[in-house]
mmCIF file of C-alpha atoms in Angstrom:
data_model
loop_
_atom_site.group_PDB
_atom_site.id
_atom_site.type_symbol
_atom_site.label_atom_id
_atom_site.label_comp_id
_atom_site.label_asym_id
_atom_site.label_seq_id
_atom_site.Cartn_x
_atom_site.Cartn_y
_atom_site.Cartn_z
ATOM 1 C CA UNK A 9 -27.489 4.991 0.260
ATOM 2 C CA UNK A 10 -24.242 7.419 1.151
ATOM 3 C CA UNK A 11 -22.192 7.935 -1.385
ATOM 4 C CA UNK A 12 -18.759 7.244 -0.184
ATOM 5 C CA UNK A 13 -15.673 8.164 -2.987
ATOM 6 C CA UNK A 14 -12.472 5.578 -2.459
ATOM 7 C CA UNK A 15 -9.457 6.335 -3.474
ATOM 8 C CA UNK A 16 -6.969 2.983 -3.944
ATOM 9 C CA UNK A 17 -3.736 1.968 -6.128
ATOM 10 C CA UNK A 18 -5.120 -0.249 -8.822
ATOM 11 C CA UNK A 19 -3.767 -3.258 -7.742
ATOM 12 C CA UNK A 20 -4.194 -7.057 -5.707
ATOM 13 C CA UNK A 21 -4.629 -4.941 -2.739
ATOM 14 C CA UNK A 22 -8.344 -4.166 -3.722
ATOM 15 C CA UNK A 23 -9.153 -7.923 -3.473
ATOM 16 C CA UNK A 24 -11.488 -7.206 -0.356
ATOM 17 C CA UNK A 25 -13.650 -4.507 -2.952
ATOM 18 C CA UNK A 26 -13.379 -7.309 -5.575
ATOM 19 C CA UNK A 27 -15.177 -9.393 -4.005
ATOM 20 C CA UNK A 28 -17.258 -7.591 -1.492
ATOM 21 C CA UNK A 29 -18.626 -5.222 -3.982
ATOM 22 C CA UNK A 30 -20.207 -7.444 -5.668
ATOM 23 C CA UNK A 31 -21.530 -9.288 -2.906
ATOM 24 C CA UNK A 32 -23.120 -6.684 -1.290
ATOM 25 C CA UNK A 33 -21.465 -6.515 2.012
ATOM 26 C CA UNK A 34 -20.854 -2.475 1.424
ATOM 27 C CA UNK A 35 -24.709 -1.761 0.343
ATOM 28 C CA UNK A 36 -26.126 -3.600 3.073
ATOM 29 C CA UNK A 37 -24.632 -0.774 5.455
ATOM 30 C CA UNK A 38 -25.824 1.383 3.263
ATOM 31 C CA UNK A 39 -22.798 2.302 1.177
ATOM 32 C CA UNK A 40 -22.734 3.138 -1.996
ATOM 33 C CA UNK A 41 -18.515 2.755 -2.576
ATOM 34 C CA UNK A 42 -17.202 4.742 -5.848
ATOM 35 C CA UNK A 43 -14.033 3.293 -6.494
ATOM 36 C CA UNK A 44 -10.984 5.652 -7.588
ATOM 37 C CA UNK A 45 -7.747 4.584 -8.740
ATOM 38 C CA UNK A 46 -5.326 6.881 -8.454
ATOM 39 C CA UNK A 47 -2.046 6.607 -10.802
ATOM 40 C CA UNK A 48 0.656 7.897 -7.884
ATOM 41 C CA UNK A 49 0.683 9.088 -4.535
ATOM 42 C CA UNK A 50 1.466 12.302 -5.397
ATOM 43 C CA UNK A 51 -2.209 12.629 -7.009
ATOM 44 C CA UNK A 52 -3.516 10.744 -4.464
ATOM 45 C CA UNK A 53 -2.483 13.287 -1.420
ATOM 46 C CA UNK A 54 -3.552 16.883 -3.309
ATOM 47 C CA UNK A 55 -6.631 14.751 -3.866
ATOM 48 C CA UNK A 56 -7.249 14.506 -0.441
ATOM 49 C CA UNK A 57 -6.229 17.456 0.730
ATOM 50 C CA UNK A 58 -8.951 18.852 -2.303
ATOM 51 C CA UNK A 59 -11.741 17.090 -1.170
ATOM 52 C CA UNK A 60 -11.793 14.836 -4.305
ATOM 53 C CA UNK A 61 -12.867 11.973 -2.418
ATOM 54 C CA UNK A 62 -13.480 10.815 0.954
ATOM 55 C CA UNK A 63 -11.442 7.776 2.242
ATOM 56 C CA UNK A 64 -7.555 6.601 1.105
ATOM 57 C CA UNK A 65 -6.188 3.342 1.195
ATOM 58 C CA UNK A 66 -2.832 3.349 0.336
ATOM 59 C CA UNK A 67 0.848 3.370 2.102
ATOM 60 C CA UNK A 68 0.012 5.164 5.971
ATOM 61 C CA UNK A 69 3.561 7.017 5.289
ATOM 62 C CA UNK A 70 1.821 9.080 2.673
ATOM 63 C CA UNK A 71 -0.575 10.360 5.288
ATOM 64 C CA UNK A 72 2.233 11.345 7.311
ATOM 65 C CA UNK A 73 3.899 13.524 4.666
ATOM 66 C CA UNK A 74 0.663 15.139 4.380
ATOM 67 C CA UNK A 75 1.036 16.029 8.044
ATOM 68 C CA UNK A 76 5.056 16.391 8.199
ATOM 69 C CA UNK A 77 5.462 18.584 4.691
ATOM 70 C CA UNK A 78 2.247 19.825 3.514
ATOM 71 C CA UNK A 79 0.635 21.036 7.050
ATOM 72 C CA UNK A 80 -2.758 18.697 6.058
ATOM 73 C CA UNK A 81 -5.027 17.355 8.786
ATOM 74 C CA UNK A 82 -4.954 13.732 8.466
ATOM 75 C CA UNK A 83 -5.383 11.171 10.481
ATOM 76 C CA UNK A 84 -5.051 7.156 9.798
ATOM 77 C CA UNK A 85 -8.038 5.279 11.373
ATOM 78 C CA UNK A 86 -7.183 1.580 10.174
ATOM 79 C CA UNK A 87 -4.165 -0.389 9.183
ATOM 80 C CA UNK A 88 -3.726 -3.277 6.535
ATOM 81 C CA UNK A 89 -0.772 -4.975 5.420
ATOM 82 C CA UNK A 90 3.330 -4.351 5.556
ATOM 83 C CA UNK A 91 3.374 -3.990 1.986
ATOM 84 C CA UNK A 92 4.247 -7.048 0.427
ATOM 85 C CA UNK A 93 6.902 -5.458 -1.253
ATOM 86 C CA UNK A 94 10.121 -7.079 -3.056
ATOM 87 C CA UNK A 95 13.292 -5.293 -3.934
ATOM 88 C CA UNK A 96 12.974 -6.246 -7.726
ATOM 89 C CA UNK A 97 16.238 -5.620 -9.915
ATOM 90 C CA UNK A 98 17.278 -6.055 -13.460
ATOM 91 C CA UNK A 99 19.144 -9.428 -14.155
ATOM 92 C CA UNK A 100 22.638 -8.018 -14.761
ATOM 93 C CA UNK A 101 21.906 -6.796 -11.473
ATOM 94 C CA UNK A 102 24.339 -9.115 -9.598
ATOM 95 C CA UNK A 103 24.996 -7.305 -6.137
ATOM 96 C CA UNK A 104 23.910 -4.098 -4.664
ATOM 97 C CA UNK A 105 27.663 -2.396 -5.848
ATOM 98 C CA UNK A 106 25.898 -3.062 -9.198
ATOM 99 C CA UNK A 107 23.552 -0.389 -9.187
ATOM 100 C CA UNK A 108 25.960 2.169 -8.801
ATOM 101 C CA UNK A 109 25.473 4.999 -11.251
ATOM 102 C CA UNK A 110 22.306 3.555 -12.343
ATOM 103 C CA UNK A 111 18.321 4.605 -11.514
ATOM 104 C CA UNK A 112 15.987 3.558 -8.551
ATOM 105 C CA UNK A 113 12.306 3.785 -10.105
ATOM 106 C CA UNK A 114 10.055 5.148 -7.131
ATOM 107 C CA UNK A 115 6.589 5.695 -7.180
ATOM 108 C CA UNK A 116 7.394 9.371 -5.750
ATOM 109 C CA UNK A 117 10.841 10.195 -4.115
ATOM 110 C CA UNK A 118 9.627 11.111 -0.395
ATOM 111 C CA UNK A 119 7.307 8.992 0.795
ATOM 112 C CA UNK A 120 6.703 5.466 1.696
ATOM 113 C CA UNK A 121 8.750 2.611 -0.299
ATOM 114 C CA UNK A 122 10.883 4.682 -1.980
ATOM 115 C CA UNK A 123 12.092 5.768 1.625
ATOM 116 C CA UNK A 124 12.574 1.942 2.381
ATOM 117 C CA UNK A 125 14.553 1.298 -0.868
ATOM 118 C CA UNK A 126 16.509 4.242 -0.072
ATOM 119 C CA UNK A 127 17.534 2.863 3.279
ATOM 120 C CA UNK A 128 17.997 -0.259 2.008
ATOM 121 C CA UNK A 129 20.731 0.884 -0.609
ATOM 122 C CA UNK A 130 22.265 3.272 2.376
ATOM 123 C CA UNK A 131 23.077 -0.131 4.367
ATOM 124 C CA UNK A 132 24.729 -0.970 1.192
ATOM 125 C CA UNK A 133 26.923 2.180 0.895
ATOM 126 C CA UNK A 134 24.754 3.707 -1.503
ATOM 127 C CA UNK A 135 23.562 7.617 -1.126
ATOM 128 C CA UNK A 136 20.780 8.506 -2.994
ATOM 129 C CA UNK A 137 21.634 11.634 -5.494
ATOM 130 C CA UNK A 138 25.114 10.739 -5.183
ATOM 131 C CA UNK A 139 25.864 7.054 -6.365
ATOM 132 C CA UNK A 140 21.996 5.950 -8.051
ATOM 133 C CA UNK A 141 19.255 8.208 -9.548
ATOM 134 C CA UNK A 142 15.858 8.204 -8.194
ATOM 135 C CA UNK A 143 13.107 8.914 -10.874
ATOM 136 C CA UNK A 144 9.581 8.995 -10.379
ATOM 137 C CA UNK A 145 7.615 6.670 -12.208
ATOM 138 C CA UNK A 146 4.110 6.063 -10.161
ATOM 139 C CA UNK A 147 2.427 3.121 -9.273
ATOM 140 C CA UNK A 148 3.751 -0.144 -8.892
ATOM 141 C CA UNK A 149 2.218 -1.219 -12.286
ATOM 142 C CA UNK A 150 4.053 1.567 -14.283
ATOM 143 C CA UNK A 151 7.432 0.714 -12.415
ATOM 144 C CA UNK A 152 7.327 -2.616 -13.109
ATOM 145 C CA UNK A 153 6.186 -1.768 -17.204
ATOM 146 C CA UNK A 154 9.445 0.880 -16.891
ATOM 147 C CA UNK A 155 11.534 -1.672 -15.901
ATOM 148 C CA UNK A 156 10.681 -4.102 -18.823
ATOM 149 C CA UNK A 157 10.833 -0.932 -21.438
ATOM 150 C CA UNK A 158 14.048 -0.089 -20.301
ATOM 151 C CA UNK A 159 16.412 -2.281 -18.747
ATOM 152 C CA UNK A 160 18.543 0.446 -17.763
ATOM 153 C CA UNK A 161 16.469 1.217 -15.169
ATOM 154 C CA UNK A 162 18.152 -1.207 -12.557
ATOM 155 C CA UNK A 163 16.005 -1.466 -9.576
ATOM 156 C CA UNK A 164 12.032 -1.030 -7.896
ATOM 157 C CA UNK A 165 10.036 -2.204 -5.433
ATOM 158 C CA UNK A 166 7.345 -4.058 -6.401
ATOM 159 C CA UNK A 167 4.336 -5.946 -4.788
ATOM 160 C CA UNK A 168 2.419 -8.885 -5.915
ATOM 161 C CA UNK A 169 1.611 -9.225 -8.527
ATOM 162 C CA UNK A 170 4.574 -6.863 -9.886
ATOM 163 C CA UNK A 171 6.522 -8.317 -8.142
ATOM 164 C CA UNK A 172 5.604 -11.650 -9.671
ATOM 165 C CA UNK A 173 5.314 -10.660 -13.461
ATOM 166 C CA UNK A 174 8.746 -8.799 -13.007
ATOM 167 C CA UNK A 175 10.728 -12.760 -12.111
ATOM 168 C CA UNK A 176 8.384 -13.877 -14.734
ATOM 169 C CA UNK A 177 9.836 -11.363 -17.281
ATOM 170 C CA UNK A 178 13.751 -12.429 -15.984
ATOM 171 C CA UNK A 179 14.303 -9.963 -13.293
ATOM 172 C CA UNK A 180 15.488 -11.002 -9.538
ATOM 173 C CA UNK A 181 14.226 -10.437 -6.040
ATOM 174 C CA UNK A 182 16.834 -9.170 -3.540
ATOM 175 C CA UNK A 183 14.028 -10.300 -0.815
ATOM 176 C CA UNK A 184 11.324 -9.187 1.099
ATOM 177 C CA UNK A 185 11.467 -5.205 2.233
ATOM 178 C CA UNK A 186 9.995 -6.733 5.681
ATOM 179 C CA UNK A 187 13.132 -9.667 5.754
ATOM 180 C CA UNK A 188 15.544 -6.892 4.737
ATOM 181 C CA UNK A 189 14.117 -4.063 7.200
ATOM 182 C CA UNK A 190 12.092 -5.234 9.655
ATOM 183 C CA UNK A 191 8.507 -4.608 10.649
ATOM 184 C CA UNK A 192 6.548 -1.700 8.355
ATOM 185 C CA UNK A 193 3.284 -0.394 8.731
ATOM 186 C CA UNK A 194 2.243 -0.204 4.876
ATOM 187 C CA UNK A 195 -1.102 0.602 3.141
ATOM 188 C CA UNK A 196 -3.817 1.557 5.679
ATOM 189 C CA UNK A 197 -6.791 4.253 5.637
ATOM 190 C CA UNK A 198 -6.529 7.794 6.076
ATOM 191 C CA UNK A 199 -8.883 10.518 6.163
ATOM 192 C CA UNK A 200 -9.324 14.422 6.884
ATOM 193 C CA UNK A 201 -9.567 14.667 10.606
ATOM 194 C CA UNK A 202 -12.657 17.465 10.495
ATOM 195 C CA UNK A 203 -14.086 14.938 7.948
ATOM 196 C CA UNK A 204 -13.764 11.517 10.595
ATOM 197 C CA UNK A 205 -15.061 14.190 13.314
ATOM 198 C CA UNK A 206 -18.331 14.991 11.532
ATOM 199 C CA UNK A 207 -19.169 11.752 9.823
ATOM 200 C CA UNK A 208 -17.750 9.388 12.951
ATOM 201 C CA UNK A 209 -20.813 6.590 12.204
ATOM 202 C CA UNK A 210 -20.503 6.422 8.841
ATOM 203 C CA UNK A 211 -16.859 6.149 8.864
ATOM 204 C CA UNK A 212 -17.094 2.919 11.504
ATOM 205 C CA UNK A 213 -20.101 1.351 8.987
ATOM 206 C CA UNK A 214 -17.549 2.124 6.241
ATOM 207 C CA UNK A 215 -14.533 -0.084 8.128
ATOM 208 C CA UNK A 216 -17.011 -2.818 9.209
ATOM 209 C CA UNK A 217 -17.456 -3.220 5.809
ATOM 210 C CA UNK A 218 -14.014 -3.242 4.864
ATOM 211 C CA UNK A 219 -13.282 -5.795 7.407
ATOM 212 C CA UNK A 220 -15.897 -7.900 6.535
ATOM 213 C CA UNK A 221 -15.074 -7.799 2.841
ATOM 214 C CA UNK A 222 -11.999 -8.889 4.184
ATOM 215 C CA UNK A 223 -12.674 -11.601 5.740
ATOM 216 C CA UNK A 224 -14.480 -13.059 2.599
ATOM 217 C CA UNK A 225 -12.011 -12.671 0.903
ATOM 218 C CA UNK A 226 -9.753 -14.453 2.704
ATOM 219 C CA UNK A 227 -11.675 -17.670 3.624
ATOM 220 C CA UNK A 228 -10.716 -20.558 2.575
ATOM 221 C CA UNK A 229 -13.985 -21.380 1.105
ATOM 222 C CA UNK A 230 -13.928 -18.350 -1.174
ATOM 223 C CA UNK A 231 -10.044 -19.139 -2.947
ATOM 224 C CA UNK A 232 -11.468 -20.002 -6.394
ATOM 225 C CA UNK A 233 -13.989 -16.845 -6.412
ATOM 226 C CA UNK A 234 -11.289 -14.675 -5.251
ATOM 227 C CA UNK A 235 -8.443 -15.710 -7.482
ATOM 228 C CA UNK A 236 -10.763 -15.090 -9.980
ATOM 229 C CA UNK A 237 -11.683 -11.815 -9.523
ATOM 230 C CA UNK A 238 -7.969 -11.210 -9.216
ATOM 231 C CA UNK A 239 -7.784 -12.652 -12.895
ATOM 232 C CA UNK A 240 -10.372 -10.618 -13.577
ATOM 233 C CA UNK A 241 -9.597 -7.356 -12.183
ATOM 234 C CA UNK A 242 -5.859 -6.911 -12.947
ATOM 235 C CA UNK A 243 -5.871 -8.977 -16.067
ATOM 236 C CA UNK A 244 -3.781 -11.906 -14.377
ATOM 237 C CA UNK A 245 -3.039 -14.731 -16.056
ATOM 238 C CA UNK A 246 -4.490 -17.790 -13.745
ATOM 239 C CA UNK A 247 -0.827 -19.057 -12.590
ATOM 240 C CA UNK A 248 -0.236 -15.467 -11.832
ATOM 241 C CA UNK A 249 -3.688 -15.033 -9.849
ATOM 242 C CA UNK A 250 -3.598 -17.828 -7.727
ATOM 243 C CA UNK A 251 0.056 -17.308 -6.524
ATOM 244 C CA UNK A 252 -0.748 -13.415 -5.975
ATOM 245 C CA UNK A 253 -4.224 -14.925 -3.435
ATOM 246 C CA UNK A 254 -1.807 -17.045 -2.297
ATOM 247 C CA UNK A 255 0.716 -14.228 -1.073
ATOM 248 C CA UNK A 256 -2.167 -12.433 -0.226
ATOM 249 C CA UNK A 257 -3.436 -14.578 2.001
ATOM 250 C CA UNK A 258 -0.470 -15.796 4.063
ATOM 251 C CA UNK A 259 -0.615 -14.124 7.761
ATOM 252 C CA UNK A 260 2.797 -13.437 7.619
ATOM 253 C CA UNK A 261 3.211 -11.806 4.434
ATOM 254 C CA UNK A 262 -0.102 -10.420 3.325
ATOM 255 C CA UNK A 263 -3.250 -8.950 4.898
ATOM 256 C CA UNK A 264 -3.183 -8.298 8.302
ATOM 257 C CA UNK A 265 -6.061 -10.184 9.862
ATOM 258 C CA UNK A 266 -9.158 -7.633 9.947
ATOM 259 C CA UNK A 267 -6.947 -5.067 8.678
ATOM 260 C CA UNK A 268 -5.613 -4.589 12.555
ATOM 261 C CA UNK A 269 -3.092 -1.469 12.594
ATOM 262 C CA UNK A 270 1.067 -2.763 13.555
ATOM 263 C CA UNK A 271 2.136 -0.300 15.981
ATOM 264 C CA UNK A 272 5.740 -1.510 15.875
ATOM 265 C CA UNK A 273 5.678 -1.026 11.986
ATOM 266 C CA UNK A 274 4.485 1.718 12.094
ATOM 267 C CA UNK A 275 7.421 3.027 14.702
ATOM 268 C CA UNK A 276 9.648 1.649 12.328
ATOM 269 C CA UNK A 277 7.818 3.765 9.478
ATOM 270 C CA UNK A 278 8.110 6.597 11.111
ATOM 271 C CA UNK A 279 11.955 6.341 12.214
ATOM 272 C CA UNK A 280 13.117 5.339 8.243
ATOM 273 C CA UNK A 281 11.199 8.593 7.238
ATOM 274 C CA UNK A 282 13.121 10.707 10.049
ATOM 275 C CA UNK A 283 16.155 8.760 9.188
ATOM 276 C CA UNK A 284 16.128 9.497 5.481
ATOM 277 C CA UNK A 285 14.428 12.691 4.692
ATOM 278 C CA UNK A 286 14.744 14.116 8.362
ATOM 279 C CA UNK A 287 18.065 15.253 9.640
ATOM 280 C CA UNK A 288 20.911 13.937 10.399
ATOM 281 C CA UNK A 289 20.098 12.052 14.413
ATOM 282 C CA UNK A 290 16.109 13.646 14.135
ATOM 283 C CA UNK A 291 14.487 11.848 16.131
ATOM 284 C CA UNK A 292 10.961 10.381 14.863
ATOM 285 C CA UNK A 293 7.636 11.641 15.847
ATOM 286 C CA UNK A 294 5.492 10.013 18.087
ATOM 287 C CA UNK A 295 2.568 7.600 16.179
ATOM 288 C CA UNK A 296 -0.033 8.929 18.230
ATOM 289 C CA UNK A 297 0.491 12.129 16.127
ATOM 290 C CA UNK A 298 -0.918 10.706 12.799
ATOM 291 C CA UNK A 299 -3.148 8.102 14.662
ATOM 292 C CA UNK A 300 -7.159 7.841 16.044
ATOM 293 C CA UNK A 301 -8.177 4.305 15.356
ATOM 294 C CA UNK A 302 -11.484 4.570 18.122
ATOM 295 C CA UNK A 303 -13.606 4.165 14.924
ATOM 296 C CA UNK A 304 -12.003 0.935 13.808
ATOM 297 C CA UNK A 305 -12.230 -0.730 17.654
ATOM 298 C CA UNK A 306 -16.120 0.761 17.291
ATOM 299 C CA UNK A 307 -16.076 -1.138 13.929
ATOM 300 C CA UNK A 308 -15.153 -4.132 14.899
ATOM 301 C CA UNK A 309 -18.136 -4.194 17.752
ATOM 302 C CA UNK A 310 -20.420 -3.754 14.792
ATOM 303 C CA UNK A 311 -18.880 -7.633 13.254
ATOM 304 C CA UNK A 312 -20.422 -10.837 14.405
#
C-alpha cells in the first residue's frame, strides 16, 4: 500500500471519499488515502508548496495563484465541479446597494470565490476596499457560522450545504455564482509538477480511483448510502443531507460527470482573476499554463 496524503475542504464535496473509502475502491489500487482537511486556502497552498501532503482538491484558481503570485510549480491534472456556490446575504439584505459600507466574508481575499463575489458586486457598482470590506474568515463552514454570530457581516458565498443551513437560519440567496457569472472551473486537483513527473502511475491509479468513487457515489442505486454518509460526515440533519445529494448530484449544478475538467470555465476563471486582481485591460493567461491532464485521459483507460 502507498501512502497517499489528501488535502480537501471539509465539506459535501468529499462525498466520493465518503463513500469510496469505505468501500474499498482506493485500497484495491493499492492506496492507502490519508485524508486532510484543511481550514482555508491559505493553509492549504504553503502546505503544498511544503510538501505537507501530496494531492489538493480544492478551487483550481488556488493553484493558479500558486503559479501567478508565489512562483510554485503546480499543475492541475483533473477537474470537478463549478462550485456550487450561492451568493448568501443577511435578510435585511434587500438589494446589492444594501451592502454598501458593510463586510464581504471570503475564505481568503485573492483567490477563487472571493474573486467571483468581488466581480459580482463590481457589476453592481460596488469596489472592493472602497464601498464593502472584505475579511477573511476561511472555509465555507466558518463563513457561514460568522454570518449567524454576527449579522453585521452582510454577505458570503456559500456551497451546499452552507448554503442550505444559511436560508435555513433566515438568510437569502441572490442566486447561483454560475447563473450570475457564467461558466467557472471550481474545485479540481492540483499537484507539484516534479511530484506528477516522478510518480506519473500512481497519480493515474490515484484519479481512477477518484472517478470511480465518483461514480458510486452518484448512482442512483447508492442515494440512501450516500445521503447518509453525508449525515454522517458533516453532521447534517437528514432534510439537510438529502437536499445537499440532491444538489450534488444534478449534472447541471453539481459534480461534473467523472470529474471531466470545463475548459470554458476555466477561461472564464482565469479572465475574473486577471480582471480583478490583474490590471486594469491585463489580459488572462493562457489555461494550458496551469494545465497537464494526460494522467486523467490515462485514468480513465484504467475504468471499465
Amino acid at each position: 500500500m502507498t501512502l497517499l496524503r489528501v488535502n480537501v475542504f471539509p465539506s459535501a464535496k468529499n462525498l466520493p471519499f465518503f463513500v469510496g473509502l469505505p468501500r474499498g475502491i482506493f485500497e484495491k489500487r493499492g492506496l492507502n488515502i490519508e485524508l486532510r482537511f484543511t481550514p482555508n486556502s491559505e493553509e492549504q497552498r504553503a502546505g503544498l508548496a511544503a510538501g505537507a501532503f501530496e494531492i489538493a482538491h480544492a478551487a483550481v484558481d488556488n493553484a493558479v495563484a500558486m503559479v501567478a503570485t508565489a512562483g510554485q510549480d503546480v499543475v492541475i491534472v483533473m477537474g470537478g465541479d463549478n462550485g456550487m456556490n450561492e451568493f448568501i446575504v443577511q435578510p435585511w439584505v434587500a438589494s446589492y446597494a444594501d451592502i454598501r459600507g458593510k463586510t464581504l466574508l471570503v475564505d481568503a481575499p485573492d483567490t477563487a470565490y472571493a474573486l467571483l463575489a468581488k466581480k459580482l458586486l463590481a457589476r453592481h457598482g460596488l469596489k472592493d476596499g472602497v464601498d464593502y470590506a472584505v475579511k477573511p474568515e476561511g472555509r465555507g463552514g466558518l463563513r457561514h457560522q460568522a454570518m449567524l454570530r454576527n449579522r453585521d457581516y452582510a454577505a458570503a458565498v456559500l456551497n451546499p450545504p452552507f448554503s442550505i443551513q444559511a436560508v435555513q437560519a433566515g438568510c437569502k440567496s441572490f442566486g447561483n455564482l454560475v447563473d450570475l457569472l457564467g461558466p467557472y472551473q471550481a474545485t479540481g486537483v492540483f499537484v507539484l509538477r516534479r511530484w506528477a513527473e516522478a510518480n506519473g502511475a500512481l497519480l493515474e491509479h490515484y484519479l481512477a480511483a477518484y472517478v470511480e468513487a465518483l461514480r458510486v457515489a452518484l448512482d442512483p442505486a447508492n442515494r440512501e448510502e450516500a445521503v447518509a454518509k453525508l449525515a454522517q460526515h458533516l453532521k447534517l440533519e437528514p432534510a439537510v443531507a438529502r437536499r445537499t445529494y440532491e444538489l450534488l448530484a444534478d449534472p447541471k449544478s453539481g459534480f461534473t460527470p467523472d470529474a471531466e475538467f470545463d475548459m470554458e470555465g476555466f477561461a472564464n476563471a482565469l479572465a475574473v482573476r486577471a480582471e480583478i486582481e490583474g490590471t486594469t485591460g491585463a489580459a488572462a493567461p493562457t489555461p494550458e499554463k496551469y494545465l497537464d491532464l494526460s494522467c486523467y485521459r490515462r485514468a480513465l483507460r484504467l475504468l471499465p
